[in-house]
Every structure is written in structure tokens, then in C-alpha cells.
Amino acid sequence: MRLIINGKTIERPGPCSLEALLRELKLMADRVATVVNDDVVPSKLRAAHQVQEGDRIEILTFAGGG
């Protein structure tokens, strides 16, 4: 399956949930915001949201500072 994540094309085997994809990428789900095909996917819906071939996924991380 081909996905575009933050502008980079990746290949991965078969479908999965957005939550599983974040785990696979070793990202802390509680510290990112996710957008799939220009639609925000709230954290509480990531387990149910299945990524599809060709999805454009943006994963935004938060940085603290002052």
C-alpha cells in the first residue's frame, strides 16, 4: 500500500488503522495531530480510521518552548 506521509511516499503492507500506523512509525499518539486527505482525524477516532491506498497523511508534532 502506498501512502504519502508529510510529503514523502512510503510503501507498507496492507491496510491498517491510523493508530496502528502511528505506532509503526514510533510516534507518541498523544503528542501529534493527524490530518488525512485534508480532514483532521481526532485522536479518539484514530483506531477506527482505516488508512487507504494513496492517502495523504500529515502528522504534526508539538514543540514546547518559551
mmCIF file with all atom_site columns, C-alpha atoms in Angstrom:
data_model
loop_
_atom_site.group_PDB
_atom_site.id
_atom_site.type_symbol
_atom_site.label_atom_id
_atom_site.label_alt_id
_atom_site.label_comp_id
_atom_site.label_asym_id
_atom_site.label_entity_id
_atom_site.label_seq_id
_atom_site.pdbx_PDB_ins_code
_atom_site.Cartn_x
_atom_site.Cartn_y
_atom_site.Cartn_z
_atom_site.occupancy
_atom_site.B_iso_or_equiv
_atom_site.pdbx_formal_charge
_atom_site.auth_seq_id
_atom_site.auth_comp_id
_atom_site.auth_asym_id
_atom_site.auth_atom_id
_atom_site.pdbx_PDB_model_num
ATOM 1  C CA . MET A 1 1  ? 0.000   0.000  0.000  1.00 0.00 ? 1  MET A CA 1
ATOM 2  C CA . ARG A 1 2  ? 1.337   3.428  -0.961 1.00 0.00 ? 2  ARG A CA 1
ATOM 3  C CA . LEU A 1 3  ? 0.836   6.335  1.456  1.00 0.00 ? 3  LEU A CA 1
ATOM 4  C CA . ILE A 1 4  ? 2.092   9.901  1.377  1.00 0.00 ? 4  ILE A CA 1
ATOM 5  C CA . ILE A 1 5  ? 3.181   10.951 4.861  1.00 0.00 ? 5  ILE A CA 1
ATOM 6  C CA . ASN A 1 6  ? 4.329   14.535 5.366  1.00 0.00 ? 6  ASN A CA 1
ATOM 7  C CA . GLY A 1 7  ? 5.071   14.752 1.640  1.00 0.00 ? 7  GLY A CA 1
ATOM 8  C CA . LYS A 1 8  ? 7.105   11.522 1.448  1.00 0.00 ? 8  LYS A CA 1
ATOM 9  C CA . THR A 1 9  ? 5.809   8.405  -0.277 1.00 0.00 ? 9  THR A CA 1
ATOM 10 C CA . ILE A 1 10 ? 6.107   5.208  1.731  1.00 0.00 ? 10 ILE A CA 1
ATOM 11 C CA . GLU A 1 11 ? 5.123   1.629  0.983  1.00 0.00 ? 11 GLU A CA 1
ATOM 12 C CA . ARG A 1 12 ? 3.686   -0.597 3.676  1.00 0.00 ? 12 ARG A CA 1
ATOM 13 C CA . PRO A 1 13 ? 1.979   -3.985 3.636  1.00 0.00 ? 13 PRO A CA 1
ATOM 14 C CA . GLY A 1 14 ? -1.807  -3.945 3.659  1.00 0.00 ? 14 GLY A CA 1
ATOM 15 C CA . PRO A 1 15 ? -4.358  -1.732 5.365  1.00 0.00 ? 15 PRO A CA 1
ATOM 16 C CA . CYS A 1 16 ? -4.195  -0.597 8.980  1.00 0.00 ? 16 CYS A CA 1
ATOM 17 C CA . SER A 1 17 ? -5.728  1.931  11.320 1.00 0.00 ? 17 SER A CA 1
ATOM 18 C CA . LEU A 1 18 ? -4.247  5.385  11.693 1.00 0.00 ? 18 LEU A CA 1
ATOM 19 C CA . GLU A 1 19 ? -3.470  4.491  15.319 1.00 0.00 ? 19 GLU A CA 1
ATOM 20 C CA . ALA A 1 20 ? -1.509  1.393  14.220 1.00 0.00 ? 20 ALA A CA 1
ATOM 21 C CA . LEU A 1 21 ? 0.386   3.457  11.651 1.00 0.00 ? 21 LEU A CA 1
ATOM 22 C CA . LEU A 1 22 ? 1.479   5.920  14.342 1.00 0.00 ? 22 LEU A CA 1
ATOM 23 C CA . ARG A 1 23 ? 2.730   3.006  16.480 1.00 0.00 ? 23 ARG A CA 1
ATOM 24 C CA . GLU A 1 24 ? 4.564   1.563  13.467 1.00 0.00 ? 24 GLU A CA 1
ATOM 25 C CA . LEU A 1 25 ? 6.255   4.939  12.946 1.00 0.00 ? 25 LEU A CA 1
ATOM 26 C CA . LYS A 1 26 ? 7.140   5.024  16.668 1.00 0.00 ? 26 LYS A CA 1
ATOM 27 C CA . LEU A 1 27 ? 5.251   8.261  17.267 1.00 0.00 ? 27 LEU A CA 1
ATOM 28 C CA . MET A 1 28 ? 3.590   9.088  20.558 1.00 0.00 ? 28 MET A CA 1
ATOM 29 C CA . ALA A 1 29 ? -0.077  9.416  19.612 1.00 0.00 ? 29 ALA A CA 1
ATOM 30 C CA . ASP A 1 30 ? -0.822  11.845 22.424 1.00 0.00 ? 30 ASP A CA 1
ATOM 31 C CA . ARG A 1 31 ? 1.775   14.301 21.096 1.00 0.00 ? 31 ARG A CA 1
ATOM 32 C CA . VAL A 1 32 ? 0.689   14.595 17.470 1.00 0.00 ? 32 VAL A CA 1
ATOM 33 C CA . ALA A 1 33 ? -2.210  15.904 15.414 1.00 0.00 ? 33 ALA A CA 1
ATOM 34 C CA . THR A 1 34 ? -3.267  13.956 12.331 1.00 0.00 ? 34 THR A CA 1
ATOM 35 C CA . VAL A 1 35 ? -4.769  15.110 9.040  1.00 0.00 ? 35 VAL A CA 1
ATOM 36 C CA . VAL A 1 36 ? -5.808  12.644 6.328  1.00 0.00 ? 36 VAL A CA 1
ATOM 37 C CA . ASN A 1 37 ? -6.684  13.993 2.880  1.00 0.00 ? 37 ASN A CA 1
ATOM 38 C CA . ASP A 1 38 ? -7.193  17.489 4.349  1.00 0.00 ? 38 ASP A CA 1
ATOM 39 C CA . ASP A 1 39 ? -9.537  16.254 7.105  1.00 0.00 ? 39 ASP A CA 1
ATOM 40 C CA . VAL A 1 40 ? -8.481  16.380 10.760 1.00 0.00 ? 40 VAL A CA 1
ATOM 41 C CA . VAL A 1 41 ? -8.753  12.971 12.437 1.00 0.00 ? 41 VAL A CA 1
ATOM 42 C CA . PRO A 1 42 ? -9.182  13.466 16.203 1.00 0.00 ? 42 PRO A CA 1
ATOM 43 C CA . SER A 1 43 ? -7.192  11.163 18.469 1.00 0.00 ? 43 SER A CA 1
ATOM 44 C CA . LYS A 1 44 ? -10.338 9.392  19.694 1.00 0.00 ? 44 LYS A CA 1
ATOM 45 C CA . LEU A 1 45 ? -11.158 8.329  16.088 1.00 0.00 ? 45 LEU A CA 1
ATOM 46 C CA . ARG A 1 46 ? -7.700  7.103  15.009 1.00 0.00 ? 46 ARG A CA 1
ATOM 47 C CA . ALA A 1 47 ? -8.314  3.468  16.000 1.00 0.00 ? 47 ALA A CA 1
ATOM 48 C CA . ALA A 1 48 ? -11.406 3.320  13.781 1.00 0.00 ? 48 ALA A CA 1
ATOM 49 C CA . HIS A 1 49 ? -9.945  5.301  10.871 1.00 0.00 ? 49 HIS A CA 1
ATOM 50 C CA . GLN A 1 50 ? -8.548  2.898  8.267  1.00 0.00 ? 50 GLN A CA 1
ATOM 51 C CA . VAL A 1 51 ? -5.859  4.340  6.002  1.00 0.00 ? 51 VAL A CA 1
ATOM 52 C CA . GLN A 1 52 ? -6.371  3.672  2.309  1.00 0.00 ? 52 GLN A CA 1
ATOM 53 C CA . GLU A 1 53 ? -4.096  3.341  -0.719 1.00 0.00 ? 53 GLU A CA 1
ATOM 54 C CA . GLY A 1 54 ? -2.877  6.794  -1.777 1.00 0.00 ? 54 GLY A CA 1
ATOM 55 C CA . ASP A 1 55 ? -3.966  8.617  1.397  1.00 0.00 ? 55 ASP A CA 1
ATOM 56 C CA . ARG A 1 56 ? -2.154  11.897 2.051  1.00 0.00 ? 56 ARG A CA 1
ATOM 57 C CA . ILE A 1 57 ? -1.365  11.980 5.763  1.00 0.00 ? 57 ILE A CA 1
ATOM 58 C CA . GLU A 1 58 ? 0.089   14.909 7.666  1.00 0.00 ? 58 GLU A CA 1
ATOM 59 C CA . ILE A 1 59 ? 1.433   14.208 11.142 1.00 0.00 ? 59 ILE A CA 1
ATOM 60 C CA . LEU A 1 60 ? 2.047   17.374 13.110 1.00 0.00 ? 60 LEU A CA 1
ATOM 61 C CA . THR A 1 61 ? 4.169   17.296 16.240 1.00 0.00 ? 61 THR A CA 1
ATOM 62 C CA . PHE A 1 62 ? 4.016   19.853 19.013 1.00 0.00 ? 62 PHE A CA 1
ATOM 63 C CA . ALA A 1 63 ? 7.072   21.590 20.377 1.00 0.00 ? 63 ALA A CA 1
ATOM 64 C CA . GLY A 1 64 ? 7.106   23.424 23.663 1.00 0.00 ? 64 GLY A CA 1
ATOM 65 C CA . GLY A 1 65 ? 9.168   26.405 24.484 1.00 0.00 ? 65 GLY A CA 1
ATOM 66 C CA . GLY A 1 66 ? 9.037   29.836 25.833 1.00 0.00 ? 66 GLY A CA 1
#
